Structures are given as structure tokens and as C-alpha cells.
Short mmCIF file of C-alpha atoms in Angstrom, two decimals:
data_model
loop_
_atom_site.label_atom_id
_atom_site.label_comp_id
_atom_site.label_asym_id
_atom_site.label_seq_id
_atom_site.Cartn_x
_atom_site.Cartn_y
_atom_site.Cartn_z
CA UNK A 292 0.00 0.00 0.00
CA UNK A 293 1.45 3.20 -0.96
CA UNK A 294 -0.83 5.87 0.91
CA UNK A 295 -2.19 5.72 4.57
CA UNK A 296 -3.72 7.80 6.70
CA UNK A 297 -5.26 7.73 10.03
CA UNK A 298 -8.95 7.63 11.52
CA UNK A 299 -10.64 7.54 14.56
CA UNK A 300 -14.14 6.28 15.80
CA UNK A 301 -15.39 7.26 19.14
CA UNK A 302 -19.36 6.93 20.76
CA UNK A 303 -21.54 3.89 20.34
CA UNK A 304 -20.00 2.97 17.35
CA UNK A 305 -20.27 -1.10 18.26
CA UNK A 306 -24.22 -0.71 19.14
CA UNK A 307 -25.11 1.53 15.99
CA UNK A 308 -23.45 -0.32 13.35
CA UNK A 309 -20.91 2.58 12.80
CA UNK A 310 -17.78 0.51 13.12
CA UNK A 311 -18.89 -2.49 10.95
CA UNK A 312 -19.88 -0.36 7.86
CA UNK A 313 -16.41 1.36 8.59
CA UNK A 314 -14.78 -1.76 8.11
CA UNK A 315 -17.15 -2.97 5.31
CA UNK A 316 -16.66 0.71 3.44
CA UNK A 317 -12.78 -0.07 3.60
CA UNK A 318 -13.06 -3.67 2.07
CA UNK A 319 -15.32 -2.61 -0.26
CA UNK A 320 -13.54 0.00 -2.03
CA UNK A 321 -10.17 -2.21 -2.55
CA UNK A 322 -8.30 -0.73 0.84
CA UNK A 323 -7.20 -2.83 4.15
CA UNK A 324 -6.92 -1.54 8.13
CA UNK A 325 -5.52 -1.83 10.91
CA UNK A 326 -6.37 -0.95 14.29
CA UNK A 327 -4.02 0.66 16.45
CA UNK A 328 -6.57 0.86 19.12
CA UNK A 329 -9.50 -0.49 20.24
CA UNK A 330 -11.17 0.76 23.22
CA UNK A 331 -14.72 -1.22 24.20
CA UNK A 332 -17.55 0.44 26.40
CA UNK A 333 -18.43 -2.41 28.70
CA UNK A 334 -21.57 -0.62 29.83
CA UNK A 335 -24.60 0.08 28.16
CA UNK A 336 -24.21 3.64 28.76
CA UNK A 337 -20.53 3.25 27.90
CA UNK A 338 -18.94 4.55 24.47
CA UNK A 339 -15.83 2.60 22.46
CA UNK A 340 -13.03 4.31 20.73
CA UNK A 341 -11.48 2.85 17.40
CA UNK A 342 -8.42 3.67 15.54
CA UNK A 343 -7.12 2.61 12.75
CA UNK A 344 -4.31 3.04 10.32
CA UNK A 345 -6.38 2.79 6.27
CA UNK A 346 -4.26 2.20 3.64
CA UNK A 347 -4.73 2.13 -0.38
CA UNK A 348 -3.13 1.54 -3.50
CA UNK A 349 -2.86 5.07 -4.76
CA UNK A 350 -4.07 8.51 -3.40
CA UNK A 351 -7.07 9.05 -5.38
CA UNK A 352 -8.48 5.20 -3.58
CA UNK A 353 -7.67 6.61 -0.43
CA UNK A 354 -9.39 9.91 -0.61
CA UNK A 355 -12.55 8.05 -2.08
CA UNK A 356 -12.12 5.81 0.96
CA UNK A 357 -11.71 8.35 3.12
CA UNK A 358 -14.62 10.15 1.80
CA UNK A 359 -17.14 7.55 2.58
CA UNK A 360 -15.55 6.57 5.94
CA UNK A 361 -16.18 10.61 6.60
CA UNK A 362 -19.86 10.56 6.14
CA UNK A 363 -19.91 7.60 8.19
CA UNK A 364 -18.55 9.51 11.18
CA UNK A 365 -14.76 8.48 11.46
CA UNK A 366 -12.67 11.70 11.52
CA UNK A 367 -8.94 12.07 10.68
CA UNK A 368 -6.54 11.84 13.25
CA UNK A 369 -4.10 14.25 12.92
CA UNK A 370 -6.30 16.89 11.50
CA UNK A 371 -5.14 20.10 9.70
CA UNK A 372 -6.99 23.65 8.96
CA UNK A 373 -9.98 23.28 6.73
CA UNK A 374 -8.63 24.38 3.09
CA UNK A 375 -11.04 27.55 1.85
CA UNK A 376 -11.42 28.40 -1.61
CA UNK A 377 -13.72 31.63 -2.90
CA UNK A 378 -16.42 30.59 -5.38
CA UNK A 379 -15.59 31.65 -8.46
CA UNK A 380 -18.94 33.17 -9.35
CA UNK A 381 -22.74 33.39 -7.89
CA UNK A 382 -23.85 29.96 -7.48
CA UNK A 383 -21.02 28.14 -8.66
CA UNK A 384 -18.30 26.32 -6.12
CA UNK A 385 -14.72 25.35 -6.18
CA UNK A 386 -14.35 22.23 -8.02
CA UNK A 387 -14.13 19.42 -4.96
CA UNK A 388 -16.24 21.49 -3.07
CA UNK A 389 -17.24 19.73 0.60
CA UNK A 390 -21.13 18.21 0.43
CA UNK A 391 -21.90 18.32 3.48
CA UNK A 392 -24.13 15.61 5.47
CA UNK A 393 -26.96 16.25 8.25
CA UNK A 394 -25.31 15.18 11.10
CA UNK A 395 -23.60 17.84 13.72
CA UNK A 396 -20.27 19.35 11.54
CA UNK A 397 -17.40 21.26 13.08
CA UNK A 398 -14.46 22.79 11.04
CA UNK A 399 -10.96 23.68 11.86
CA UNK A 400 -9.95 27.19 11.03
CA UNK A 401 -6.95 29.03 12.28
CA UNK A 402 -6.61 25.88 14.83
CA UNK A 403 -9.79 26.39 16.37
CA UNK A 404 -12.63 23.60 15.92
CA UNK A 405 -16.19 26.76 15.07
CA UNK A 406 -19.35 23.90 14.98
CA UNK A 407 -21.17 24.68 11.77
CA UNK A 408 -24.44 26.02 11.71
CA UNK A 409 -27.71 25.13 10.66
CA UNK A 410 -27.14 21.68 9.86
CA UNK A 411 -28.12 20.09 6.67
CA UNK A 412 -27.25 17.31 3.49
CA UNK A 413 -26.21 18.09 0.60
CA UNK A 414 -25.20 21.86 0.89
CA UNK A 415 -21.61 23.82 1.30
CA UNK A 416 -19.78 25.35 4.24
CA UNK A 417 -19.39 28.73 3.62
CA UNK A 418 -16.48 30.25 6.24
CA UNK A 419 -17.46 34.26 6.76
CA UNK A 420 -15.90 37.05 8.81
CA UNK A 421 -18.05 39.87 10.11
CA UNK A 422 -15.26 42.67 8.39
CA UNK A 423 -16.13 40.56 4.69
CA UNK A 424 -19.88 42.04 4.86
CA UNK A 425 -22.34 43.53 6.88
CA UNK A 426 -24.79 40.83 5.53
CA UNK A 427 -22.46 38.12 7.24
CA UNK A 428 -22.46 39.49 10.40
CA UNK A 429 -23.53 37.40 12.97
CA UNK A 430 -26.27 37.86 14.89
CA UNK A 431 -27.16 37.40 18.82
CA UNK A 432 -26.82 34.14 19.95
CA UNK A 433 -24.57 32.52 16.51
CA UNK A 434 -21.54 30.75 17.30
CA UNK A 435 -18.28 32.46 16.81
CA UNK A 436 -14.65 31.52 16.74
CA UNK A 437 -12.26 35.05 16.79
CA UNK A 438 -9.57 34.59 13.65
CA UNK A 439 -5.75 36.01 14.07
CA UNK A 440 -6.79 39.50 13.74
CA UNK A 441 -9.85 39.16 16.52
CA UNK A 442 -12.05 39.16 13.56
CA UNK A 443 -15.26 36.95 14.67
CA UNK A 444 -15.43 34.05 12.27
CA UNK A 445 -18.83 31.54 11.77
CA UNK A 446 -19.29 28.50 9.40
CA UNK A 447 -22.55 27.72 7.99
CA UNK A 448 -24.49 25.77 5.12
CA UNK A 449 -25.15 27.81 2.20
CA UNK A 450 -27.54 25.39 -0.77
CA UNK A 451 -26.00 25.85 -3.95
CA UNK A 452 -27.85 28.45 -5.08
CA UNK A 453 -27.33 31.00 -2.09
CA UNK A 454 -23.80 30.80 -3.06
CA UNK A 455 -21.78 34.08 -4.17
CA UNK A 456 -18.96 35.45 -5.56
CA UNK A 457 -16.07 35.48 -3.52
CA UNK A 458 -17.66 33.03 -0.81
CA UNK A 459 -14.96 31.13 1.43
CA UNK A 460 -15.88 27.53 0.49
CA UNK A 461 -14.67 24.33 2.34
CA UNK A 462 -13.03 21.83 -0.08
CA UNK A 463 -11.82 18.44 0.57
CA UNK A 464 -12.57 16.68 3.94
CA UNK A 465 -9.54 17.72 5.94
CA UNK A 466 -10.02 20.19 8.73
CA UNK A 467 -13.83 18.63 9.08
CA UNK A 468 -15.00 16.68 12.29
CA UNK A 469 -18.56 15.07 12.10
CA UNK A 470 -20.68 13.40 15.14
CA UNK A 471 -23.74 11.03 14.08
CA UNK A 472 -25.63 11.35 16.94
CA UNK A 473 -24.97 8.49 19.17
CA UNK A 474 -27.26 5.29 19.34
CA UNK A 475 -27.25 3.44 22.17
CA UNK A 476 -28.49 -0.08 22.79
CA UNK A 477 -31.29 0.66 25.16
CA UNK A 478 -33.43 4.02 25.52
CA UNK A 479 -30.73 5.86 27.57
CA UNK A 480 -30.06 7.93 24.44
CA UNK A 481 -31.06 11.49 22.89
CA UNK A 482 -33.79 9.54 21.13
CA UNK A 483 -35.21 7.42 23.69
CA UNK A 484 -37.58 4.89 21.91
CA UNK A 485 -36.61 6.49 18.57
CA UNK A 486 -33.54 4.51 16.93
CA UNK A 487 -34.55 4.63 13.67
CA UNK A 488 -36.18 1.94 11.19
CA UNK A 489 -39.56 0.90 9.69
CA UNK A 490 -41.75 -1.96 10.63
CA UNK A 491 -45.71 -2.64 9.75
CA UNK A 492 -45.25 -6.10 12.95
CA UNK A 493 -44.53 -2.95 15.91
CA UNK A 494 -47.34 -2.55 18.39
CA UNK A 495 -48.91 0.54 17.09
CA UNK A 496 -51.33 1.55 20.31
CA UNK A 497 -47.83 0.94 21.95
CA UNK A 498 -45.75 2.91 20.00
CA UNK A 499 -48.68 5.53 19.19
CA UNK A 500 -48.30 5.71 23.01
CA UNK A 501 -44.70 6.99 23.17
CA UNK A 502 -45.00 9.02 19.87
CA UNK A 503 -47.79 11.18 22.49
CA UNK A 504 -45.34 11.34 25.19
CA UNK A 505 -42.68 11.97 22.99
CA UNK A 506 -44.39 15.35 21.70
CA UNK A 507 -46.28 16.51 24.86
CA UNK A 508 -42.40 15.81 26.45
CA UNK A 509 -41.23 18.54 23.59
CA UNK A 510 -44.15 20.72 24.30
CA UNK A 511 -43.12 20.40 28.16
CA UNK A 512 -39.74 21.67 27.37
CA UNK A 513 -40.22 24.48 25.38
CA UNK A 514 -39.39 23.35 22.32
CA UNK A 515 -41.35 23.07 18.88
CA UNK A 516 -43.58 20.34 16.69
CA UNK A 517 -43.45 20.51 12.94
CA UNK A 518 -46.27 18.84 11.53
CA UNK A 519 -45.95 17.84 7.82
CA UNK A 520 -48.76 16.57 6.53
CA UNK A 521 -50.51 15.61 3.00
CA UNK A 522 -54.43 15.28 1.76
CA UNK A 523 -54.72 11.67 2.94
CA UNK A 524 -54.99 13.31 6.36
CA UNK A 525 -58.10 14.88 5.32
CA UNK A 526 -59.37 12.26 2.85
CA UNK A 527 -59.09 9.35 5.06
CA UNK A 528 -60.64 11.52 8.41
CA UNK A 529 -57.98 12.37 10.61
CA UNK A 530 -58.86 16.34 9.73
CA UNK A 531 -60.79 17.03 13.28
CA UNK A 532 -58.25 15.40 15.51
CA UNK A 533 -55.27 17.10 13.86
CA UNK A 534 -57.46 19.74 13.83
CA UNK A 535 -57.86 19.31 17.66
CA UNK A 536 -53.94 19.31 18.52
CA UNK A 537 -53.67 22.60 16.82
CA UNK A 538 -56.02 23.76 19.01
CA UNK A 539 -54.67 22.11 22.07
CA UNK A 540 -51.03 23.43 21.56
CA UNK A 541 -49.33 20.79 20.22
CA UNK A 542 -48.56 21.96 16.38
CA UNK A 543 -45.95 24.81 16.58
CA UNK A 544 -45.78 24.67 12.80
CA UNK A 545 -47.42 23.32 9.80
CA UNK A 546 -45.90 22.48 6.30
CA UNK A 547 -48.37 21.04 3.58
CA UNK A 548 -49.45 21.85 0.18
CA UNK A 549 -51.82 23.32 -1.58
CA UNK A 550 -53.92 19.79 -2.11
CA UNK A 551 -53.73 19.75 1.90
CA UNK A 552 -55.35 23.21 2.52
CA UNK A 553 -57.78 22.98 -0.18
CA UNK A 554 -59.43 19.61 1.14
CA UNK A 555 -59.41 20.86 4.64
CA UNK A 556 -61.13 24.09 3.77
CA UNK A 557 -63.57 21.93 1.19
CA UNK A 558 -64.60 19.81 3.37
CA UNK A 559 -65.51 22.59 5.79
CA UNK A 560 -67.72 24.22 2.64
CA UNK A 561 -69.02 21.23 1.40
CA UNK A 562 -68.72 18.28 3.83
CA UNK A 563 -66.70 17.03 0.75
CA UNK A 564 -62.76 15.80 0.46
CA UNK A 565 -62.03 15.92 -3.45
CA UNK A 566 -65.56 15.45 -4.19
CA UNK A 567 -66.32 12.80 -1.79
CA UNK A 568 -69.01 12.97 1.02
CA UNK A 569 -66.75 12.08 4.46
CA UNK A 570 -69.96 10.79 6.22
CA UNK A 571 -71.76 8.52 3.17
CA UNK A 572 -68.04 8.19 1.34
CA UNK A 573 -70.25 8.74 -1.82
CA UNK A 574 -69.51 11.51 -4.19
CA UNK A 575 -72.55 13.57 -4.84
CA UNK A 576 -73.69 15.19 -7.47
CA UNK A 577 -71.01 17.98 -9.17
CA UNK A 578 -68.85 17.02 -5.74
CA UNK A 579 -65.89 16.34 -8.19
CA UNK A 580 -65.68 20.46 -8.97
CA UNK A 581 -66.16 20.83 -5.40
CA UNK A 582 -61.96 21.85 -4.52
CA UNK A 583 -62.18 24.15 -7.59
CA UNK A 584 -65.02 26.06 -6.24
CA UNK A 585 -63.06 26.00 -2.38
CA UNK A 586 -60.46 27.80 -4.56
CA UNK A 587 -62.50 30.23 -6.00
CA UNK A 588 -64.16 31.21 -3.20
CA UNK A 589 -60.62 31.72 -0.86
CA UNK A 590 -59.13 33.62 -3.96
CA UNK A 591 -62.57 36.12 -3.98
CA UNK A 592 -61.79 36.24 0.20
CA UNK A 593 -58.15 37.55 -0.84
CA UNK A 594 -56.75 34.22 1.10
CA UNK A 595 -57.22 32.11 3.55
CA UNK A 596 -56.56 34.72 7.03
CA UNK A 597 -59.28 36.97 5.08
CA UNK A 598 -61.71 34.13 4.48
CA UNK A 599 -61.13 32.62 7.97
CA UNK A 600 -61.46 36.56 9.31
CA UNK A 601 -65.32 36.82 7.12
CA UNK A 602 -66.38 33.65 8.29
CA UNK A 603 -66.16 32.12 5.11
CA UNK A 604 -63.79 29.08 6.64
CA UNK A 605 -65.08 28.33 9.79
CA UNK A 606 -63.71 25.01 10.89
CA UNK A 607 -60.61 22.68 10.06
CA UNK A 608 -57.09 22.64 10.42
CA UNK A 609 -56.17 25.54 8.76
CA UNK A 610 -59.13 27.14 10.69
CA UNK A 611 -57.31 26.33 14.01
CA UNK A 612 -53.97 27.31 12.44
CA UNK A 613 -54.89 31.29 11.72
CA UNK A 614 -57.06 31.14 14.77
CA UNK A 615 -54.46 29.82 17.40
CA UNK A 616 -51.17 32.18 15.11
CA UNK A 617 -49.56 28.58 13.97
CA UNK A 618 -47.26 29.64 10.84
CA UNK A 619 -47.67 27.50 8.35
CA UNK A 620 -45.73 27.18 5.08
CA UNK A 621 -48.22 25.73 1.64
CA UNK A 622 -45.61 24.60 -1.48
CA UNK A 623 -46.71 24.68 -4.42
CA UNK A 624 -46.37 21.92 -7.34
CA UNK A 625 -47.16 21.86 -10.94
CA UNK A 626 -50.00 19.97 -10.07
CA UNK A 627 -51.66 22.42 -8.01
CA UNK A 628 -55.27 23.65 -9.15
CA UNK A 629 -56.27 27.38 -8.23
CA UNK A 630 -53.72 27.02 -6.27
CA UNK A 631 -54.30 29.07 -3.16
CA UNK A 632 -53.11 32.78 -2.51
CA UNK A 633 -51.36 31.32 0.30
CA UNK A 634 -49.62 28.57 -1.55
CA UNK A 635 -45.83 29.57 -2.47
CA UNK A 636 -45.52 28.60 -6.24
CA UNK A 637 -41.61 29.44 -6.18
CA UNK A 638 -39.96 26.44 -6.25
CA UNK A 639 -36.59 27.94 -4.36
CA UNK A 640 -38.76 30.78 -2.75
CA UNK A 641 -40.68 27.69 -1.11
CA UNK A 642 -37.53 25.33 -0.36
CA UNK A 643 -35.96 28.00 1.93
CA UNK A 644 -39.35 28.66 3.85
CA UNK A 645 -39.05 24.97 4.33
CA UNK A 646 -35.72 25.10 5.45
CA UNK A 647 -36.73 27.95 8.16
CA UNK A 648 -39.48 25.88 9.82
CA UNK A 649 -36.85 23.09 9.82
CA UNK A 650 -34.70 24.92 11.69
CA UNK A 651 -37.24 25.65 14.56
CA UNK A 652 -38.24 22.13 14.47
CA UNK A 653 -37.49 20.18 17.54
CA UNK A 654 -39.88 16.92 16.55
CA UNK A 655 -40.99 16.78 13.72
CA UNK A 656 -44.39 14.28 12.32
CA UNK A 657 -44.69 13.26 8.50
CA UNK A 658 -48.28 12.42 7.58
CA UNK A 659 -49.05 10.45 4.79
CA UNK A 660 -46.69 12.55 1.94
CA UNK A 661 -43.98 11.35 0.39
CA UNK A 662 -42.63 14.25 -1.77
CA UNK A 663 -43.29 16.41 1.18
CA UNK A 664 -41.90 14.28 3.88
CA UNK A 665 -38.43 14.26 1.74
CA UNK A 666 -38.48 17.70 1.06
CA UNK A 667 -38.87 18.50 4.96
CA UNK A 668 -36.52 15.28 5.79
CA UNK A 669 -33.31 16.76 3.14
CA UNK A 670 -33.46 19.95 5.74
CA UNK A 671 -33.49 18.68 8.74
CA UNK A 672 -29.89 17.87 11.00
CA UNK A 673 -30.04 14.18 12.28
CA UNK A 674 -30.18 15.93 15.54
CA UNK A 675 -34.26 16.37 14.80
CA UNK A 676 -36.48 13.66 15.80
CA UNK A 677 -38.44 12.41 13.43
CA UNK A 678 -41.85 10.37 13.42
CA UNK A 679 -42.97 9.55 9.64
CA UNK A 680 -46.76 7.66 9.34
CA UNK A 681 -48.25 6.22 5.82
CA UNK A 682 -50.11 3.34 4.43
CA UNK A 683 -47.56 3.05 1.94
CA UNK A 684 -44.09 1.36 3.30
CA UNK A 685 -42.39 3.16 -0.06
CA UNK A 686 -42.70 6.34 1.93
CA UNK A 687 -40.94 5.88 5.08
CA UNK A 688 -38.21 3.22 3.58
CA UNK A 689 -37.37 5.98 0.74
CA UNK A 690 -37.46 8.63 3.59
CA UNK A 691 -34.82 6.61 5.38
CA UNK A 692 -32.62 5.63 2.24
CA UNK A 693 -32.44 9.18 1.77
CA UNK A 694 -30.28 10.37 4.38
CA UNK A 695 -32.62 10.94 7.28
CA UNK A 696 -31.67 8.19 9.30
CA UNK A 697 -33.13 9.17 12.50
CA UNK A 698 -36.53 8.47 11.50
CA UNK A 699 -38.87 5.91 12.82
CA UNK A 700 -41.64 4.83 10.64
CA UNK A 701 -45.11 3.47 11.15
CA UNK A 702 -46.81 1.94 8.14
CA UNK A 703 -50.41 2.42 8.99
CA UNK A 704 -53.49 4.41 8.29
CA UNK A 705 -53.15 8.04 8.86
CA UNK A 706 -56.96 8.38 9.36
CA UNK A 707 -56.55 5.63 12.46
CA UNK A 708 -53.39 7.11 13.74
CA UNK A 709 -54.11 10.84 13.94
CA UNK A 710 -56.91 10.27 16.03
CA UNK A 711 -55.44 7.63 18.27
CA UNK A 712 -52.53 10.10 18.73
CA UNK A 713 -54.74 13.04 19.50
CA UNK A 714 -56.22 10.95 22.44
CA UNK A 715 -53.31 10.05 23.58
CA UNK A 716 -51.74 13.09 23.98
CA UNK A 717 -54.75 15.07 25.70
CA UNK A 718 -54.72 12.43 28.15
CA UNK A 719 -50.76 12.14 28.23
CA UNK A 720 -51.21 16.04 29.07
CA UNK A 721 -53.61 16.43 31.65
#
């Protein structure tokens, strides 16, 4: 082997898999290890430490191996500074620009470790000094490391297209430390009963049991519940109950889109859900142009505060939402009828209003919506609990295969589940 370098492992890296797939990752990509040390938690609530000298053929094998070991949470040992590079021009990085993953990220600059902020896949780091501009200046409460000259210095994610000329972008991996969150083998952990997977055999009044203590536990603590949630919510009758824990305090914020809102509010006009009667499940008469007139109608009211505000909407989710101030962000798609006033058809304007409720987000619950559920799930750090529910096991498996890792998912009926959860957590919170 012509080019080595060193790694280390450290938390429950036996208990969450971590150490196997670093082995397996090494193997797989035509490299060999060997461990210089091997320190083993005895204890449940006990960590292990690995490392381990990984070697390759040629440099270009190693960095590929060391790339994947990276995301997988082993750092280099002997770390250096990150390496910086200013983007050429708006939107465009460096060429081997760092793509950053969603688990808790620090960088090296000027020999100090600054932990980057707002955590998220798939974006760069973008180093900034407060003398660069005044629109990089950080505010009250950021995290700041002081450079050589006392100048305050943050890191943070930047999505390609926020990216502009003359940005500091991280390249390569070296200078970058990142932390999965740890997972231990009992409940002892920042999760509790969430450690991730997706199984149809759980016991759901069980599990829809600690998904209520769960949120009424984030409630108790200050902290906020995202709600994401698509028309089967509405179409399959868990409206009123989700309905009811807006009203109750326990939805901080709601993302949908513009299919969501427009069956709530129809079936509050009409008794209908895309045309079909939620107490007979028949479709009456003209029922099928029934969401095309709930458009109309919100559109004449100049949106949905107005119509809610004349009386026009008096009941549902979004109802309870403008009633009880819960923010709520509607994305639009090229399917979209109408759509709404409220409904953001800017594809990027809409992404980073996403990405601001995902950074409030403390739990957050999918409902039945796959598109939306990875939308929400690509923003969130794997710091963010995560609770994803549909009929269809495609949902929460692709959820899961697509980086958000900390999710649990229950493949079941959103229409039984909402209001099963709704009882549970008023009588979790009395």
C-alpha cells in the first residue's frame, strides 16, 4: 500500500453499526486496516473508541475511501486547517467542493474547531468574517470563533444556489470533524424509543403511546412540533383530531401543500374531500368540482386569514392554524389547481421557507406525503427527531434511504393514527 492515513471512531460505534460499515466501506472499495486501538464500552451507557491506520493503492483510492468513511462519522486523526477556496462566481463552487451531510459538523480554522451552523445534506460550508460584509455578520446568539486579527469568524451551510462570488468555500474533507448522533443499545439515548427503522409487525397503540409522550415531552420543554402533513390526512378523516392538537397546543408549525389546505377548507364548505361525502363516502352530485369552487371562493376572500377573518372558513385545520397564530408554510407543485393565494408557487422561494421551519423544528411528524416528507426530511440535522406515518411502506423506507436516518416509521393508516394520537396526547397532558 502506498498511501495511509489515520482515523478515529469514538461513541456507540459497536451498538449503531458505525464501526462495521467502517470496516465494510474499507473492504469494499479495494483498501485494508488496521487498528491501532481499540477501546470497548463495557456498559450500556458506555462509548468505544477505534483507531485505525487505512491504507490504499494510490491517493485518489484513499481519498474516495476516506470520503465515505467521513460521512460515516470516522474523523482524521491528525487533523489540519480546513482548506477555503472563494467561489468563483454566484452559485457556482470550487471544483471538490465539501457536500456536506446532516449530522452535527465542526471545522478547523486558524486551529480552532467553530461547529457549523444550521445543519443540513447536501449543501456547502461557507467560512465568513463579520469585516467581509455587513450581511455576514452574525447575529445574537450565533456561534463564533475570533480569527488572528480578533475578527469573529462563523461556518454555515449555504444550498447551492445562495452561493456568491467570492464566498470562502470548504473543499476536501480535511479540517472537518462530524458526530452522528450516538445510538445506544437501550433508551438511555437522545432519542429514547426512537432509533430509527420501519416496521408494519410494531405494536402501534404501543408505539402511538410513546410518539404522544414523545411530543407533549417537547411541548413540556419548550421546544417546537413541525407537523408535515398531505391530503390523505383529510381524505381518510384524521382532519378534526389534527385539527384538535392545533387547538390544544401541540402543532408549533405546519408544512403542507396546496392539495392539503384545499381539502381541509372543502370539506368545511361542502362536507366534501375531493368530491367525496366524508360521512356517506359517496360523491354527490357535481362534488368532483367541489376543490375548484373551495379555490375560488378563498381567492374572492383575498386568502385564507381573510376568508377565515369573514367567516367564510369556519372550521378545520387551517381554521385552528390562523385562529391559534400557527405559521404554516403551503408549497406549491405543478399539479396544483387554483392554487391558493397562500400557496408559495416558487420552487426555491418555497424550499428556503421549508428550510426555516426546519430549523425551529425540535420533533418533527410526516403524515401520509412522500414528496413532502423528503423535502422536509433533506433539511433537517439528524439531531431532529423524526416520526414519519403512511399506508404506503415506499414512503418511510425511501425517507430513510435518503439520508434521514433518524426516522422511525409506522406503516399504517393516517386516518386511524391521527386520532389515536390526538387521544393520547390530551390524556398524556392532563
Amino acid at each position: 500500500m502506498n498511501a495511509t492515513r489515520t482515523v478515529e471512531l469514538d461513541g456507540h460505534i459497536i451498538d449503531s453499526g458505525a464501526m462495521q460499515r467502517a470496516f465494510g466501506i474499507v473492504m469494499d472499495l479495494g483498501g485494508t486496516f488496521e487498528i491501532e486501538t481499540f477501546d470497548v464500552g463495557r456498559r450500556k451507557e458506555e462509548t468505544s473508541y477505534c483507531r485505525m491506520e487505512v491504507g490504499a493503492d494510490d491517493e485518489e483510492t484513499l481519498r474516495e475511501i476516506l470520503h465515505e468513511l467521513h460521512q460515516n462519522g470516522a474523523n482524521l486523526a491528525d487533523p489540519v486547517d480546513a482548506r477555503v477556496e472563494p467561489a468563483p462566481a454566484d452559485q457556482v463552487v470550487p471544483a471538490g467542493f465539501y457536500s456536506t451531510t446532516n449530522h452535527p459538523t465542526e471545522i478547523r480554522y486558524d486551529g480552532e474547531w467553530i461547529p457549523v451552523e444550521h445543519v443540513e445534506m447536501d449543501c456547502a460550508i461557507v467560512v465568513e468574517q463579520s469585516s467581509t460584509s455587513n450581511q455576514n455578520s452574525p447575529s445574537s446568539g450565533d456561534v463564533v470563533e475570533e480569527d488572528g486579527d480578533g475578527e469573529p469568524v462563523r461556518a454555515r451551510t449555504k444550498v447551492l444556489n445562495a452561493i456568491r462570488e467570492g464566498d470562502l468555500v470548504v473543499t476536501d474533507e480535511v479540517g472537518i470533524r462530524v458526530k452522528p448522533p450516538d445510538r445506544p443499545r437501550d433508551a438511555s439515548g437522545p432519542f429514547g424509543f426512537m432509533q430509527g427503522g420501519v416496521s408494519a409487525e410494531r405494536p402501534s397503540e404501543s408505539l402511538i403511546e410513546e410518539v404522544a409522550e414523545a411530543l407533549v415531552e417537547t411541548k413540556e420543554r419548550g421546544e417546537s412540533v413541525l407537523v408535515v402533513a398531505g391530503p390523505a390526512v383529510i381524505h381518510a378523516g384524521g382532519g378534526d383530531d389534527l385539527a384538535r392538537l392545533v387547538r390544544e397546543g401541540y402543532v408549533d408549525i405546519l408544512s403542507a401543500g396546496n392539495g392539503f389546505a384545499t381539502h381541509d377548507i372543502e370539506r368545511g364548505l361542502y362536507g366534501t374531500s375531493l368530491g367525496m361525502d366524508m360521512e356517506t363516502m359517496e360523491h354527490p352530485r357535481k362534488g368532483h368540482k367541489h376543490h375548484i369552487y373551495t379555490i375560488s371562493e378563498v381567492i374572492r376572500a383575498g386568502g385564507i386569514e381573510p376568508a377565515v377573518e369573514d367567516g367564510l372558513i369556519a372550521e378545520g385545520v387551517m381554521y385552528e392554524c390562523v385562529e391559534n397564530d400557527v405559521p404554516y408554510v403551503l408549497a406549491g407543485s405543478i399539479r396544483d389547481d387554483g392554487p391558493l393565494p397562500d400557496t408559495i408557487t416558487d420552487a426555491v422561494e418555497a424550499q428556503e421557507a421549508i428550510r426555516e421551519q426546519a430549523r425551529e423544528a425540535d420533533l418533527v411528524l410526516m403524515l401520509s406525503t412522500l414528496l413532502h416528507s423528503v423535502a422536509v426530511g433533506n433539511c433537517l440535522p439528524s439531531t431532529t427527531k423524526v416520526v414519519c406515518v403512511d399506508i404506503n411502506p415506499a414512503t418511510v423506507t425511501q425517507l430513510l434511504d435518503r439520508g434521514s436516518s433518524q426516522a422511525i416509521g409506522m406503516v399504517t393508516d393516517v386516518g386511524t393514527f391521527v386520532p389515536l394520537l390526538a387521544d393520547a396526547v390530551v390524556e398524556t397532558g392532563e
